mmCIF file of C-alpha atoms and ligand atoms in Angstrom:
data_model
loop_
_atom_site.group_PDB
_atom_site.id
_atom_site.type_symbol
_atom_site.label_atom_id
_atom_site.label_comp_id
_atom_site.label_asym_id
_atom_site.label_seq_id
_atom_site.Cartn_x
_atom_site.Cartn_y
_atom_site.Cartn_z
ATOM 1 C CA MET U 1 46.787 6.542 70.264
ATOM 2 C CA PRO U 2 47.692 5.989 66.581
ATOM 3 C CA ASN U 3 51.048 7.555 65.936
ATOM 4 C CA THR U 4 52.241 6.748 62.456
ATOM 5 C CA VAL U 5 50.955 8.578 59.379
ATOM 6 C CA GLN U 6 49.278 5.417 58.139
ATOM 7 C CA GLN U 7 47.652 4.609 61.485
ATOM 8 C CA TRP U 8 46.266 8.101 61.925
ATOM 9 C CA LEU U 9 44.854 8.103 58.389
ATOM 10 C CA GLN U 10 43.164 4.772 58.934
ATOM 11 C CA THR U 11 41.518 5.767 62.219
ATOM 12 C CA ALA U 12 40.413 9.125 60.833
ATOM 13 C CA ARG U 13 39.007 7.451 57.722
ATOM 14 C CA GLN U 14 36.898 5.089 59.828
ATOM 15 C CA GLN U 15 35.442 7.973 61.836
ATOM 16 C CA LEU U 16 34.739 10.098 58.755
ATOM 17 C CA ALA U 17 33.148 7.175 56.919
ATOM 18 C CA GLN U 18 30.227 7.356 59.342
ATOM 19 C CA PHE U 19 29.263 10.685 57.710
ATOM 20 C CA VAL U 20 30.627 10.710 54.156
ATOM 21 C CA PRO U 21 31.132 8.045 51.451
ATOM 22 C CA PRO U 22 34.278 5.895 51.933
ATOM 23 C CA ASP U 23 36.325 7.446 49.095
ATOM 24 C CA GLU U 24 35.603 10.942 50.411
ATOM 25 C CA ALA U 25 36.469 9.846 53.961
ATOM 26 C CA SER U 26 39.835 8.645 52.751
ATOM 27 C CA MET U 27 40.487 11.830 50.792
ATOM 28 C CA GLU U 28 39.391 14.112 53.630
ATOM 29 C CA ALA U 29 41.625 12.351 56.167
ATOM 30 C CA GLN U 30 44.566 12.881 53.814
ATOM 31 C CA ILE U 31 43.664 16.525 53.162
ATOM 32 C CA LEU U 32 43.517 17.350 56.885
ATOM 33 C CA LEU U 33 46.883 15.713 57.570
ATOM 34 C CA MET U 34 48.494 17.299 54.478
ATOM 35 C CA HIS U 35 47.294 20.677 55.754
ATOM 36 C CA VAL U 36 48.752 20.242 59.256
ATOM 37 C CA LEU U 37 52.080 18.807 58.049
ATOM 38 C CA ASN U 38 52.238 21.138 55.042
ATOM 39 C CA VAL U 39 53.079 18.255 52.714
ATOM 40 C CA ASN U 40 51.589 16.786 49.545
ATOM 41 C CA ARG U 41 49.930 13.420 48.961
ATOM 42 C CA ALA U 42 53.132 11.837 47.612
ATOM 43 C CA TRP U 43 54.850 12.688 50.917
ATOM 44 C CA LEU U 44 52.117 10.943 52.924
ATOM 45 C CA ILE U 45 52.571 7.798 50.867
ATOM 46 C CA ALA U 46 56.364 7.852 51.053
ATOM 47 C CA HIS U 47 56.283 8.518 54.824
ATOM 48 C CA ALA U 48 53.448 6.150 55.770
ATOM 49 C CA THR U 49 55.414 4.584 58.621
ATOM 50 C CA ASP U 50 56.840 7.839 60.047
ATOM 51 C CA ASN U 51 55.742 8.715 63.543
ATOM 52 C CA LEU U 52 53.686 11.879 63.931
ATOM 53 C CA THR U 53 54.785 14.327 66.641
ATOM 54 C CA ASP U 54 52.422 14.912 69.568
ATOM 55 C CA MET U 55 52.012 18.465 68.341
ATOM 56 C CA SER U 56 50.924 17.329 64.865
ATOM 57 C CA ILE U 57 48.507 14.803 66.327
ATOM 58 C CA THR U 58 46.936 17.433 68.582
ATOM 59 C CA LYS U 59 46.511 19.824 65.674
ATOM 60 C CA VAL U 60 45.108 17.337 63.189
ATOM 61 C CA GLU U 61 42.776 15.802 65.814
ATOM 62 C CA SER U 62 41.243 19.217 66.431
ATOM 63 C CA LEU U 63 40.621 19.648 62.697
ATOM 64 C CA LEU U 64 39.150 16.149 62.525
ATOM 65 C CA GLN U 65 36.771 16.933 65.404
ATOM 66 C CA ARG U 66 35.566 20.051 63.569
ATOM 67 C CA ARG U 67 34.955 17.992 60.440
ATOM 68 C CA LEU U 68 33.099 15.353 62.465
ATOM 69 C CA GLN U 69 30.826 18.174 63.732
ATOM 70 C CA GLY U 70 29.921 18.824 60.074
ATOM 71 C CA GLU U 71 32.035 21.894 59.331
ATOM 72 C CA PRO U 72 32.976 21.900 55.611
ATOM 73 C CA VAL U 73 36.567 20.988 54.744
ATOM 74 C CA ALA U 74 36.855 24.273 52.814
ATOM 75 C CA HIS U 75 36.057 26.212 55.999
ATOM 76 C CA ILE U 76 38.492 24.202 58.117
ATOM 77 C CA LEU U 77 41.279 24.806 55.589
ATOM 78 C CA GLY U 78 40.053 28.319 54.754
ATOM 79 C CA SER U 79 40.532 27.627 51.070
ATOM 80 C CA ARG U 80 39.328 25.654 48.073
ATOM 81 C CA GLU U 81 40.838 25.067 44.673
ATOM 82 C CA PHE U 82 38.714 26.112 41.705
ATOM 83 C CA PHE U 83 39.786 25.974 38.061
ATOM 84 C CA GLY U 84 43.407 25.659 39.205
ATOM 85 C CA LEU U 85 43.202 28.720 41.488
ATOM 86 C CA ALA U 86 43.671 28.506 45.271
ATOM 87 C CA LEU U 87 40.829 30.627 46.661
ATOM 88 C CA LYS U 88 40.248 31.874 50.176
ATOM 89 C CA VAL U 89 36.822 30.734 51.425
ATOM 90 C CA THR U 90 34.938 31.920 54.520
ATOM 91 C CA PRO U 91 31.428 31.318 55.903
ATOM 92 C CA ASP U 92 30.456 34.565 54.089
ATOM 93 C CA THR U 93 30.844 32.936 50.677
ATOM 94 C CA LEU U 94 29.529 29.937 48.794
ATOM 95 C CA ILE U 95 32.162 27.192 48.592
ATOM 96 C CA PRO U 96 33.224 26.947 44.931
ATOM 97 C CA ARG U 97 32.120 23.639 43.379
ATOM 98 C CA PRO U 98 33.535 21.636 40.458
ATOM 99 C CA ASP U 99 30.111 21.893 38.719
ATOM 100 C CA THR U 100 30.759 25.584 38.203
ATOM 101 C CA GLU U 101 33.881 24.880 36.143
ATOM 102 C CA THR U 102 31.466 24.008 33.314
ATOM 103 C CA LEU U 103 30.236 27.609 33.411
ATOM 104 C CA VAL U 104 33.792 28.987 33.281
ATOM 105 C CA GLU U 105 34.721 26.757 30.332
ATOM 106 C CA ALA U 106 31.612 27.829 28.429
ATOM 107 C CA ALA U 107 32.352 31.484 29.178
ATOM 108 C CA LEU U 108 35.982 31.182 28.044
ATOM 109 C CA ALA U 109 34.774 29.610 24.790
ATOM 110 C CA LYS U 110 32.789 32.802 24.101
ATOM 111 C CA VAL U 111 35.653 35.207 24.785
ATOM 112 C CA ASN U 112 37.238 36.867 21.803
ATOM 113 C CA GLY U 113 39.589 39.762 22.352
ATOM 114 C CA ARG U 114 39.195 42.602 24.804
ATOM 115 C CA ILE U 115 35.636 42.014 25.863
ATOM 116 C CA ARG U 116 33.790 43.207 28.967
ATOM 117 C CA VAL U 117 32.551 40.522 31.338
ATOM 118 C CA LEU U 118 30.133 40.831 34.276
ATOM 119 C CA ASP U 119 29.961 38.242 37.097
ATOM 120 C CA LEU U 120 26.816 38.558 39.220
ATOM 121 C CA GLY U 121 27.016 37.307 42.829
ATOM 122 C CA THR U 122 30.727 36.622 42.704
ATOM 123 C CA GLY U 123 31.145 35.179 46.229
ATOM 124 C CA THR U 124 34.815 34.141 46.540
ATOM 125 C CA GLY U 125 35.340 35.608 43.066
ATOM 126 C CA ALA U 126 35.739 32.091 41.656
ATOM 127 C CA ILE U 127 34.145 32.612 38.233
ATOM 128 C CA ALA U 128 35.404 36.175 37.693
ATOM 129 C CA LEU U 129 38.969 35.313 38.704
ATOM 130 C CA ALA U 130 39.122 32.126 36.616
ATOM 131 C CA ILE U 131 37.986 34.120 33.565
ATOM 132 C CA ALA U 132 40.388 36.981 34.355
ATOM 133 C CA ARG U 133 43.282 34.540 34.663
ATOM 134 C CA HIS U 134 42.571 32.616 31.465
ATOM 135 C CA ALA U 135 41.421 35.561 29.356
ATOM 136 C CA PRO U 136 43.788 38.316 30.507
ATOM 137 C CA ALA U 137 42.608 40.778 27.836
ATOM 138 C CA CYS U 138 39.089 40.811 29.321
ATOM 139 C CA GLU U 139 37.887 43.520 31.649
ATOM 140 C CA VAL U 140 35.863 41.793 34.339
ATOM 141 C CA VAL U 141 33.398 43.470 36.695
ATOM 142 C CA ALA U 142 32.322 41.312 39.643
ATOM 143 C CA VAL U 143 29.421 42.288 41.890
ATOM 144 C CA ASP U 144 27.969 40.888 45.087
ATOM 145 C CA ALA U 145 25.272 42.145 47.447
ATOM 146 C CA SER U 146 27.386 41.008 50.413
ATOM 147 C CA ALA U 147 30.193 43.364 51.467
ATOM 148 C CA SER U 148 31.912 40.572 53.388
ATOM 149 C CA ALA U 149 31.885 38.283 50.340
ATOM 150 C CA LEU U 150 33.290 41.107 48.191
ATOM 151 C CA ALA U 151 36.143 41.569 50.666
ATOM 152 C CA VAL U 152 37.045 37.882 50.271
ATOM 153 C CA ALA U 153 36.849 38.150 46.472
ATOM 154 C CA ALA U 154 39.063 41.257 46.434
ATOM 155 C CA GLU U 155 41.592 39.529 48.662
ATOM 156 C CA ASN U 156 41.632 36.548 46.285
ATOM 157 C CA ALA U 157 42.222 38.862 43.319
ATOM 158 C CA ALA U 158 45.128 40.517 45.139
ATOM 159 C CA THR U 159 46.697 37.190 46.159
ATOM 160 C CA LEU U 160 46.418 35.919 42.584
ATOM 161 C CA GLN U 161 47.716 39.251 41.276
ATOM 162 C CA LEU U 162 44.811 39.638 38.889
ATOM 163 C CA SER U 163 44.314 43.293 38.145
ATOM 164 C CA ASN U 164 41.727 43.012 35.354
ATOM 165 C CA VAL U 165 38.829 42.495 37.785
ATOM 166 C CA GLN U 166 36.906 45.329 39.432
ATOM 167 C CA PHE U 167 34.621 44.686 42.400
ATOM 168 C CA LEU U 168 31.393 46.497 43.136
ATOM 169 C CA ALA U 169 28.730 46.134 45.845
ATOM 170 C CA SER U 170 25.493 45.588 43.972
ATOM 171 C CA ASN U 171 22.352 43.523 44.338
ATOM 172 C CA TRP U 172 22.401 41.985 40.841
ATOM 173 C CA PHE U 173 22.276 44.941 38.405
ATOM 174 C CA ALA U 174 20.975 47.522 40.911
ATOM 175 C CA ALA U 175 24.160 49.560 41.482
ATOM 176 C CA LEU U 176 25.774 49.091 38.062
ATOM 177 C CA PRO U 177 26.421 52.163 35.963
ATOM 178 C CA ALA U 178 24.742 52.195 32.550
ATOM 179 C CA HIS U 179 27.511 50.347 30.794
ATOM 180 C CA LYS U 180 27.108 47.284 28.595
ATOM 181 C CA PHE U 181 28.852 43.917 28.632
ATOM 182 C CA ASP U 182 29.674 41.235 26.064
ATOM 183 C CA LEU U 183 29.337 38.392 28.523
ATOM 184 C CA ILE U 184 27.274 38.131 31.707
ATOM 185 C CA VAL U 185 27.888 35.091 33.912
ATOM 186 C CA SER U 186 26.390 34.022 37.212
ATOM 187 C CA ASN U 187 26.075 31.165 39.638
ATOM 188 C CA PRO U 188 23.081 32.607 41.472
ATOM 189 C CA PRO U 189 21.163 30.961 44.318
ATOM 190 C CA TYR U 190 18.744 28.435 42.804
ATOM 191 C CA ILE U 191 17.641 26.003 45.498
ATOM 192 C CA GLU U 192 13.972 25.879 46.539
ATOM 193 C CA THR U 193 13.521 27.576 49.921
ATOM 194 C CA ASP U 194 12.048 24.457 51.519
ATOM 195 C CA ASP U 195 14.480 21.962 49.938
ATOM 196 C CA PRO U 196 15.627 19.621 52.749
ATOM 197 C CA HIS U 197 19.173 19.626 51.292
ATOM 198 C CA LEU U 198 19.610 23.096 52.799
ATOM 199 C CA LEU U 199 19.629 21.395 56.211
ATOM 200 C CA GLN U 200 22.270 18.840 55.244
ATOM 201 C CA GLY U 201 26.033 18.635 54.766
ATOM 202 C CA ASP U 202 28.109 21.658 53.777
ATOM 203 C CA LEU U 203 25.026 23.696 52.806
ATOM 204 C CA ARG U 204 24.183 24.231 56.527
ATOM 205 C CA PHE U 205 27.374 26.267 56.837
ATOM 206 C CA GLU U 206 27.049 28.384 53.694
ATOM 207 C CA PRO U 207 25.190 31.708 53.377
ATOM 208 C CA ILE U 208 21.525 31.013 52.668
ATOM 209 C CA SER U 209 21.499 34.095 50.419
ATOM 210 C CA ALA U 210 23.896 32.267 48.091
ATOM 211 C CA LEU U 211 21.791 29.099 47.997
ATOM 212 C CA ALA U 212 18.032 29.591 48.234
ATOM 213 C CA SER U 213 15.833 31.524 45.816
ATOM 214 C CA GLY U 214 12.120 31.444 46.509
ATOM 215 C CA ALA U 215 9.591 28.619 46.445
ATOM 216 C CA ASP U 216 10.659 27.318 43.012
ATOM 217 C CA GLY U 217 14.357 28.244 43.306
ATOM 218 C CA LEU U 218 14.039 30.493 40.264
ATOM 219 C CA GLN U 219 13.341 33.893 41.802
ATOM 220 C CA ASP U 220 16.839 35.289 41.205
ATOM 221 C CA ILE U 221 17.323 33.624 37.817
ATOM 222 C CA ARG U 222 13.991 35.128 36.716
ATOM 223 C CA GLN U 223 15.178 38.607 37.683
ATOM 224 C CA ILE U 224 18.607 38.196 36.075
ATOM 225 C CA VAL U 225 17.194 36.932 32.756
ATOM 226 C CA ALA U 226 14.632 39.741 32.677
ATOM 227 C CA GLU U 227 17.156 42.508 33.411
ATOM 228 C CA ALA U 228 20.230 41.221 31.555
ATOM 229 C CA PRO U 229 19.162 42.548 28.121
ATOM 230 C CA GLY U 230 19.560 46.112 29.433
ATOM 231 C CA TYR U 231 23.238 45.371 30.147
ATOM 232 C CA LEU U 232 24.219 43.269 27.117
ATOM 233 C CA ASN U 233 25.749 44.475 23.890
ATOM 234 C CA ALA U 234 24.115 43.168 20.717
ATOM 235 C CA GLY U 235 25.438 39.645 20.178
ATOM 236 C CA GLY U 236 26.459 39.352 23.841
ATOM 237 C CA TRP U 237 25.887 36.182 25.879
ATOM 238 C CA LEU U 238 24.230 35.368 29.190
ATOM 239 C CA LEU U 239 25.441 32.182 30.938
ATOM 240 C CA LEU U 240 23.719 30.938 34.072
ATOM 241 C CA GLU U 241 24.277 27.984 36.341
ATOM 242 C CA HIS U 242 21.069 26.365 37.618
ATOM 243 C CA GLY U 243 19.689 23.294 39.364
ATOM 244 C CA TYR U 244 19.843 19.864 37.696
ATOM 245 C CA ASN U 245 16.064 19.976 37.103
ATOM 246 C CA GLN U 246 15.709 23.621 36.036
ATOM 247 C CA ALA U 247 17.061 23.591 32.461
ATOM 248 C CA GLU U 248 13.652 23.624 30.814
ATOM 249 C CA ALA U 249 12.321 26.416 33.027
ATOM 250 C CA VAL U 250 15.461 28.505 32.449
ATOM 251 C CA GLN U 251 15.256 27.940 28.681
ATOM 252 C CA GLN U 252 11.660 29.186 28.780
ATOM 253 C CA LEU U 253 12.702 32.302 30.678
ATOM 254 C CA TYR U 254 15.390 33.052 28.087
ATOM 255 C CA HIS U 255 12.885 32.455 25.325
ATOM 256 C CA ALA U 256 10.314 34.794 26.900
ATOM 257 C CA ALA U 257 13.002 37.495 27.219
ATOM 258 C CA ARG U 258 13.728 37.089 23.460
ATOM 259 C CA PHE U 259 17.183 35.583 23.744
ATOM 260 C CA GLU U 260 18.438 33.448 20.840
ATOM 261 C CA GLN U 261 20.777 30.448 20.381
ATOM 262 C CA ILE U 262 19.568 28.997 23.679
ATOM 263 C CA GLN U 263 21.461 25.901 24.797
ATOM 264 C CA THR U 264 22.068 23.887 27.942
ATOM 265 C CA LEU U 265 25.363 22.231 28.922
ATOM 266 C CA GLN U 266 25.978 19.337 31.284
ATOM 267 C CA ASP U 267 28.295 19.411 34.286
ATOM 268 C CA LEU U 268 30.956 16.794 35.068
ATOM 269 C CA GLY U 269 28.302 14.652 36.739
ATOM 270 C CA GLY U 270 26.201 14.620 33.541
ATOM 271 C CA ASN U 271 23.485 16.940 34.912
ATOM 272 C CA PRO U 272 22.108 19.824 32.847
ATOM 273 C CA ARG U 273 23.792 22.656 34.758
ATOM 274 C CA VAL U 274 24.459 25.720 32.586
ATOM 275 C CA THR U 275 22.113 27.421 30.150
ATOM 276 C CA LEU U 276 23.404 30.108 27.823
ATOM 277 C CA ALA U 277 21.865 32.286 25.184
ATOM 278 C CA GLN U 278 22.726 35.205 22.950
ATOM 279 C CA TRP U 279 21.184 38.648 22.937
ATOM 280 C CA PRO U 280 20.237 39.245 19.296
ATOM 281 C CA THR U 281 22.872 40.803 17.082
ATOM 282 C CA ALA U 282 21.953 44.105 15.438
ATOM 283 C CA SER U 283 21.033 42.399 12.153
ATOM 284 C CA THR U 284 18.509 39.982 13.665
ATOM 285 C CA HIS U 285 17.057 42.519 16.083
ATOM 286 C CA GLN U 286 14.557 44.805 14.412
HETATM 287 N N1 LIG S 301 25.028 23.590 43.335
HETATM 288 C C1 LIG S 301 24.898 23.944 44.703
HETATM 289 C C2 LIG S 301 24.267 22.814 45.477
HETATM 290 O O1 LIG S 301 23.236 22.307 45.087
HETATM 291 C C3 LIG S 301 24.097 25.197 44.904
HETATM 292 C C4 LIG S 301 24.810 26.385 44.415
HETATM 293 C C5 LIG S 301 23.870 27.497 44.116
HETATM 294 O O2 LIG S 301 22.760 27.597 44.628
HETATM 295 N N2 LIG S 301 24.302 28.356 43.261
HETATM 296 O O3 LIG S 301 24.800 22.406 46.481
#
């Protein structure tokens, strides 16, 4: 039985490396041990030759077994960091991904003053809460069709003490009052229903309603782009995350709905990931 910090990490890394790339295996082993010992990475390095207690080994081995069964790290820990915020995550919500930080940055770049922001399909609340934190003058409304996801999002808002976000159960725009917004953001489901990735990795453990969207993956994006104009102020912006190969299709949808200033941004991995466009200002809209 490995009993120093270093020995446990090495054994865990070897087991994990059968399922995930080596650098991730190393990181995940550290994350699980940091969680059980309630320490940071610097502590692990400084205490590499410390012996682990039997209790710690039992606990961390049970987490490792769950991970080896495929359960996402975010579910094992019950949390994930997004845009510097520690967010509670459950199987009722999509796990926030770094790709989505591109959407938040683009949204924050459009914020000026006390604007109204709508987040569609908020899940853990990741996008809405990151905007609320970094643009405290904004009034954010976050909707989700899933009551259990909304409960997680509301809990995250309370933990982070963000009071400028309101939560509402709504399937996209369906339950929204007739009230307009300056910015509408969403990371909707956009994977093709028969995409084999849905049967692999973390995606197997996430709500399918947050991932898959019809045969071409665009069913929800199509609906959002078509209905957004009814909820945008003149000059307001719509920002949507989409699949790496959907930028052109999403641009066409925006174009057909008569949006202007259409542009696509790349995520950290260099994939086209976010497409945004402006609802015409009063002067250009006849
Ligand atoms: N980007 C995620 C993935 O491909 C999907 C998230 C989504 O559908 N909004 O794993």
